[in-house]
């Protein structure tokens, strides 16, 4: 009686395990591809945002170079801070724990620089503005 | 009760059969089920092609027509054979059930194990393209917002200032989602180009690439050449990390 019970359990366990192994291998394959799709989107967005800041700062820094007094010293300091933050961002290491913290600081600094310069520099898809645009 | 000597000993078909018959007759499928399994050479349940079930339905008593490997295992009388096909079906159903449960769990676990790796692959594939694209956005946007006096110091000719402005307008009309779609379509068409390249072994396929992907690259190329003509603009074109 126990034999039957045991062997029945074993067989069921074998089928579970057999299914599990097949599923695991398929899961590995599809996990790579699904993860990649998410990574493609995320990487593009992060790259875009960093490139955007870099481009703005390069223009501002160039402006300061041709006209050292064009911005207040406070703004110049903020631009320098942003410059360091972008340089510090571990762009090739998405798993680095510091990425969110650096990105948050960048966004804050950028907003304060834009407010000081009295310009609105955003694009459709920019993280802050997108929150409002996603509503529709 | 379990007869002496059965519990804890090696399972053999005979013991399975004899003990199971003792258990109950209304569950007598068990002995046929398991004795059949245990007779299978590799010890596994050789999955029976589903075609057999259809056949057994349409040709209930024509077992002779089967040319199945396991034919020798089936009973010789038609009734018994039909019964065993019923058992087989039940067996297959249970097999499928547990297999499916295991499979689902396996898929989840497999995905969890590889998703991060896939994410990193995708991230590295796209972050540079996104960066270049963002650079075009940033440079043209910030420049467009500068006072005219500063603009003229940075970009010498009116022609180039106009070009910067029109580049800004084109780029600004594209959202991140639009750009991402261009990028994504580009990856797909790149793949198909690679595919046809390997098939036809044509070396000069650059012109065949999806024009939508080229759009992102063209914008970047335009920025590069405008920046190049404006020495006062110092832009870090190269992503150095």
XYZ file of C-alpha atoms in Angstrom:
377
model
C 0.000 0.000 0.000
C 2.784 2.392 0.909
C 4.637 1.295 -2.155
C 1.813 2.362 -4.383
C 1.427 5.583 -2.551
C 5.137 6.334 -2.713
C 5.563 5.425 -6.313
C 2.508 7.439 -7.225
C 3.983 10.442 -5.442
C 7.334 9.836 -7.063
C 5.810 9.707 -10.503
C 3.913 12.899 -9.890
C 7.062 14.459 -8.568
C 8.937 13.279 -11.613
C 6.390 14.899 -13.890
C 6.551 18.056 -11.858
C 10.327 18.059 -12.084
C 10.331 17.153 -15.741
C 7.897 19.997 -16.447
C 9.865 22.308 -14.209
C 13.124 21.650 -16.029
C 11.550 22.162 -19.417
C 9.868 25.315 -18.154
C 13.071 26.558 -16.585
C 14.984 26.295 -19.833
C 12.216 27.983 -21.782
C 11.988 30.603 -19.042
C 15.698 31.326 -19.277
C 15.373 31.981 -22.988
C 12.259 34.110 -22.772
C 13.555 35.892 -19.659
C 16.595 37.070 -21.573
C 14.473 38.428 -24.392
C 11.831 39.984 -22.148
C 14.504 41.498 -19.949
C 16.273 42.791 -23.005
C 13.143 44.547 -24.260
C 12.732 46.292 -20.918
C 16.436 47.109 -20.890
C 16.284 48.563 -24.383
C 13.532 50.958 -23.356
C 15.060 51.869 -20.042
C 18.558 52.296 -21.438
C 17.315 54.522 -24.218
C 15.413 56.730 -21.779
C 18.295 56.985 -19.330
C 20.696 57.691 -22.176
C 18.389 60.329 -23.586
C 18.042 62.093 -20.263
C 21.760 62.058 -19.545
C 22.565 63.180 -23.078
C 20.008 65.922 -22.723
C 21.642 67.251 -19.544
C 25.070 66.927 -21.083
C 23.966 68.875 -24.152
C 22.412 71.659 -22.083
C 25.451 71.931 -19.861
C 27.839 71.980 -22.797
C 25.924 74.883 -24.312
C 25.832 76.750 -21.005
C 29.473 76.057 -20.316
C 30.332 77.294 -23.826
C 28.238 80.407 -23.167
C 30.136 81.062 -19.931
C 33.381 80.654 -21.819
C 32.520 83.325 -24.405
C 30.838 85.557 -21.826
C 32.007 84.796 -18.288
C 29.394 87.023 -16.682
C 26.373 85.744 -18.567
C 25.165 83.701 -15.601
C 25.258 84.354 -11.869
C 27.898 82.597 -9.828
C 25.200 80.495 -8.200
C 24.050 79.194 -11.577
C 27.615 78.568 -12.664
C 28.141 76.549 -9.511
C 24.991 74.514 -10.153
C 26.086 73.823 -13.720
C 29.440 72.633 -12.428
C 27.685 70.358 -9.944
C 25.523 68.891 -12.702
C 28.566 68.355 -14.844
C 30.163 66.291 -12.091
C 26.992 64.322 -11.503
C 26.701 63.334 -15.163
C 30.365 62.344 -15.161
C 29.788 60.309 -12.021
C 26.764 58.491 -13.410
C 27.701 54.828 -13.976
C 26.142 54.673 -17.417
C 27.485 51.256 -18.325
C 26.488 49.700 -15.021
C 22.684 49.690 -14.763
C 22.795 47.565 -11.604
C 24.856 50.116 -9.699
C 23.000 51.193 -6.596
C 23.883 54.862 -6.950
C 22.012 55.432 -10.231
C 18.701 56.546 -8.762
C 20.287 58.849 -6.242
C 22.446 60.532 -8.889
C 19.542 60.856 -11.297
C 17.352 62.427 -8.595
C 20.060 64.958 -7.766
C 20.481 65.720 -11.468
C 16.779 66.369 -11.925
C 16.657 68.650 -8.895
C 19.697 70.634 -10.009
C 18.427 70.878 -13.532
C 15.093 72.210 -12.371
C 16.741 74.813 -10.198
C 19.073 75.943 -13.009
C 16.169 76.216 -15.436
C 14.165 78.199 -12.874
C 17.094 80.548 -12.304
C 17.586 81.031 -16.046
C 13.846 81.432 -16.418
C 13.684 78.848 -19.220
C 11.527 75.805 -19.624
C 13.636 73.021 -21.063
C 11.651 69.865 -21.348
C 10.654 67.382 -23.969
C 7.728 65.095 -24.406
C 8.855 62.067 -22.475
C 10.987 63.954 -19.981
C 10.435 62.147 -16.661
C 8.808 65.050 -14.811
C 6.580 66.275 -17.592
C 5.673 62.797 -18.748
C 3.822 62.174 -15.490
C 1.314 64.824 -16.485
C 1.241 63.768 -20.133
C 0.597 60.132 -19.351
C -2.898 60.967 -18.143
C -4.652 60.909 -21.492
C -2.662 -4.008 5.557
C 0.640 -4.184 3.877
C 1.841 -7.744 3.521
C 5.121 -8.502 5.228
C 8.146 -7.913 3.139
C 6.593 -5.411 0.784
C 6.992 -2.161 2.621
C 10.506 -0.803 2.306
C 11.659 -3.254 -0.311
C 12.574 -2.609 -3.882
C 9.623 -1.930 -6.092
C 9.015 -4.549 -8.707
C 6.133 -4.857 -11.106
C 4.961 -8.042 -9.457
C 4.773 -6.491 -6.048
C 3.046 -3.430 -7.334
C 0.543 -5.567 -9.127
C -0.166 -7.935 -6.314
C -0.427 -5.327 -3.631
C -2.521 -2.963 -5.670
C -5.025 -5.620 -6.479
C -5.414 -6.122 -2.828
C -6.170 -2.494 -2.180
C -9.415 -2.056 -3.996
C -10.922 -3.213 -7.187
C -12.541 0.059 -8.104
C -9.068 1.596 -8.293
C -7.660 -1.235 -10.292
C -6.385 1.174 -12.908
C -3.426 1.722 -10.617
C -1.865 -1.669 -11.191
C -2.252 -1.447 -14.915
C -1.037 2.086 -14.815
C 2.083 1.473 -12.853
C 2.915 -1.946 -14.100
C 2.780 -0.488 -17.568
C 5.099 2.329 -16.539
C 7.518 0.022 -14.905
C 7.689 -2.140 -17.979
C 8.652 0.799 -20.155
C 12.329 0.307 -20.966
C 13.639 3.746 -19.888
C 11.515 3.786 -16.767
C 9.788 6.930 -17.936
C 6.303 7.357 -19.119
C 6.776 7.292 -22.837
C 4.296 9.969 -23.868
C 1.772 8.334 -26.145
C 1.071 10.335 -29.275
C -2.376 11.811 -28.932
C -3.276 10.390 -32.299
C -3.784 7.051 -30.659
C -6.672 8.317 -28.614
C -8.483 9.530 -31.633
C -7.810 6.257 -33.289
C -9.051 4.325 -30.303
C -12.232 6.319 -30.414
C -12.903 5.750 -34.058
C -11.670 2.159 -34.239
C -12.633 0.873 -30.845
C -12.122 -2.792 -31.570
C -9.554 -2.700 -34.269
C -6.490 -2.873 -32.139
C -4.715 -4.925 -34.758
C -4.462 -1.821 -36.876
C -2.149 -0.139 -34.439
C 1.454 -0.157 -35.323
C 2.533 1.315 -32.047
C 5.821 0.434 -30.384
C 4.062 -0.447 -27.175
C 1.614 -2.731 -28.893
C 2.993 -5.804 -27.218
C 2.059 -4.275 -23.871
C -1.606 -4.126 -24.623
C -3.897 -6.935 -23.702
C -5.025 -9.236 -26.460
C -8.761 -8.981 -25.909
C -10.455 -5.924 -27.415
C -12.310 -5.066 -24.185
C -9.194 -5.042 -22.126
C -7.442 -2.996 -24.753
C -10.145 -0.371 -24.766
C -10.022 -0.242 -21.025
C -6.304 0.250 -21.094
C -6.642 3.079 -23.530
C -8.978 4.674 -21.016
C -6.336 4.177 -18.362
C -3.735 5.524 -20.681
C -5.836 8.600 -21.230
C -6.249 9.092 -17.497
C -2.570 8.520 -17.026
C -1.720 11.002 -19.748
C -4.099 13.535 -18.240
C -2.414 13.292 -14.854
C 0.962 13.388 -16.445
C 0.035 16.522 -18.366
C -1.453 18.097 -15.275
C 1.690 17.736 -13.187
C 3.908 18.494 -16.102
C 2.003 21.711 -16.696
C 2.175 22.775 -13.055
C 5.904 22.084 -13.017
C 6.380 23.823 -16.329
C 4.676 27.007 -15.126
C 6.808 27.176 -12.018
C 9.864 26.439 -14.095
C 9.129 29.223 -16.559
C 8.698 31.709 -13.719
C 11.931 30.629 -12.066
C 13.823 30.595 -15.367
C 12.640 34.060 -16.243
C 13.602 35.364 -12.842
C 17.030 33.884 -13.236
C 17.752 35.451 -16.618
C 15.712 38.670 -16.719
C 18.425 40.825 -15.166
C 21.004 39.543 -17.610
C 18.661 40.302 -20.490
C 17.954 43.714 -19.064
C 21.652 44.541 -18.918
C 22.143 43.381 -22.483
C 19.291 45.582 -23.721
C 20.396 48.513 -21.597
C 23.911 48.522 -22.991
C 22.549 48.139 -26.485
C 20.421 51.260 -26.257
C 21.976 53.652 -23.763
C 24.527 55.031 -26.217
C 21.951 55.622 -28.946
C 19.687 57.307 -26.410
C 22.572 59.429 -25.191
C 23.403 60.703 -28.678
C 19.780 61.441 -29.299
C 19.477 63.247 -25.938
C 22.568 65.236 -26.767
C 20.880 66.570 -29.903
C 17.872 67.492 -27.789
C 19.919 69.159 -25.072
C 22.248 71.189 -27.282
C 19.532 72.459 -29.599
C 17.069 73.166 -26.759
C 19.511 75.032 -24.547
C 20.802 77.004 -27.508
C 17.294 77.933 -28.620
C 16.615 79.383 -25.164
C 19.753 81.546 -25.016
C 19.502 85.316 -25.588
C 20.308 86.270 -29.191
C 23.532 88.017 -28.174
C 24.949 84.836 -26.709
C 23.704 82.732 -29.599
C 25.590 84.928 -32.051
C 28.769 84.555 -30.068
C 28.452 80.802 -30.045
C 27.267 80.224 -33.607
C 28.867 82.597 -36.070
C 26.672 82.563 -39.140
C 22.971 83.220 -39.412
C 22.709 80.216 -41.683
C 23.974 77.880 -39.003
C 21.838 79.539 -36.343
C 18.829 78.834 -38.562
C 19.954 75.263 -38.997
C 20.306 74.838 -35.268
C 16.822 76.269 -34.854
C 15.246 73.995 -37.443
C 17.061 70.987 -35.981
C 15.639 71.991 -32.607
C 12.128 72.137 -34.046
C 12.376 68.765 -35.768
C 13.787 67.092 -32.702
C 11.389 68.747 -30.311
C 8.411 67.477 -32.282
C 9.492 63.929 -31.489
C 8.648 62.515 -28.091
C 10.757 59.965 -26.296
C 8.215 57.344 -27.303
C 8.526 58.347 -30.970
C 12.287 58.176 -30.794
C 12.207 54.882 -28.998
C 9.967 53.495 -31.692
C 12.368 54.680 -34.399
C 15.195 53.065 -32.514
C 13.277 49.858 -32.018
C 12.180 49.616 -35.643
C 15.794 50.189 -36.550
C 16.944 47.255 -34.447
C 14.372 45.004 -36.061
C 15.232 46.058 -39.595
C 18.931 45.845 -38.780
C 18.357 42.264 -37.801
C 16.561 41.495 -41.023
C 19.332 43.234 -42.963
C 21.913 41.111 -41.187
C 19.797 38.124 -41.964
C 19.494 38.842 -45.661
C 23.167 39.782 -45.726
C 24.218 36.415 -44.459
C 21.869 34.803 -46.945
C 22.969 36.783 -49.964
C 26.459 37.646 -48.740
C 26.077 41.186 -50.047
C 28.736 43.404 -48.494
C 27.266 46.886 -49.096
C 23.940 46.831 -47.349
C 24.249 50.167 -45.527
C 21.832 51.826 -47.893
C 19.207 49.221 -47.268
C 18.745 50.125 -43.633
C 15.441 51.337 -42.371
C 15.241 55.081 -43.027
C 13.484 55.589 -39.697
C 16.528 54.445 -37.783
C 18.654 56.659 -39.966
C 16.521 59.596 -38.890
C 17.917 59.449 -35.350
C 21.392 59.049 -36.701
C 20.904 61.813 -39.235
C 19.909 64.241 -36.513
C 23.008 63.340 -34.603
C 25.139 63.693 -37.722
C 23.645 67.101 -38.353
C 24.450 68.177 -34.813
C 28.005 66.956 -35.197
C 28.591 68.954 -38.354
C 26.962 72.102 -36.947
C 29.029 71.849 -33.765
C 32.099 71.251 -35.867
C 31.482 74.532 -37.723
C 31.006 76.436 -34.457
C 34.301 76.309 -32.589
C 32.896 78.321 -29.689
C 30.507 75.460 -28.993
C 32.340 72.827 -27.068
C 30.188 69.749 -26.999
C 31.218 66.379 -25.649
C 30.113 64.387 -28.652
C 31.702 61.205 -27.436
C 30.190 59.364 -24.532
C 33.206 58.608 -22.364
C 32.405 56.311 -19.498
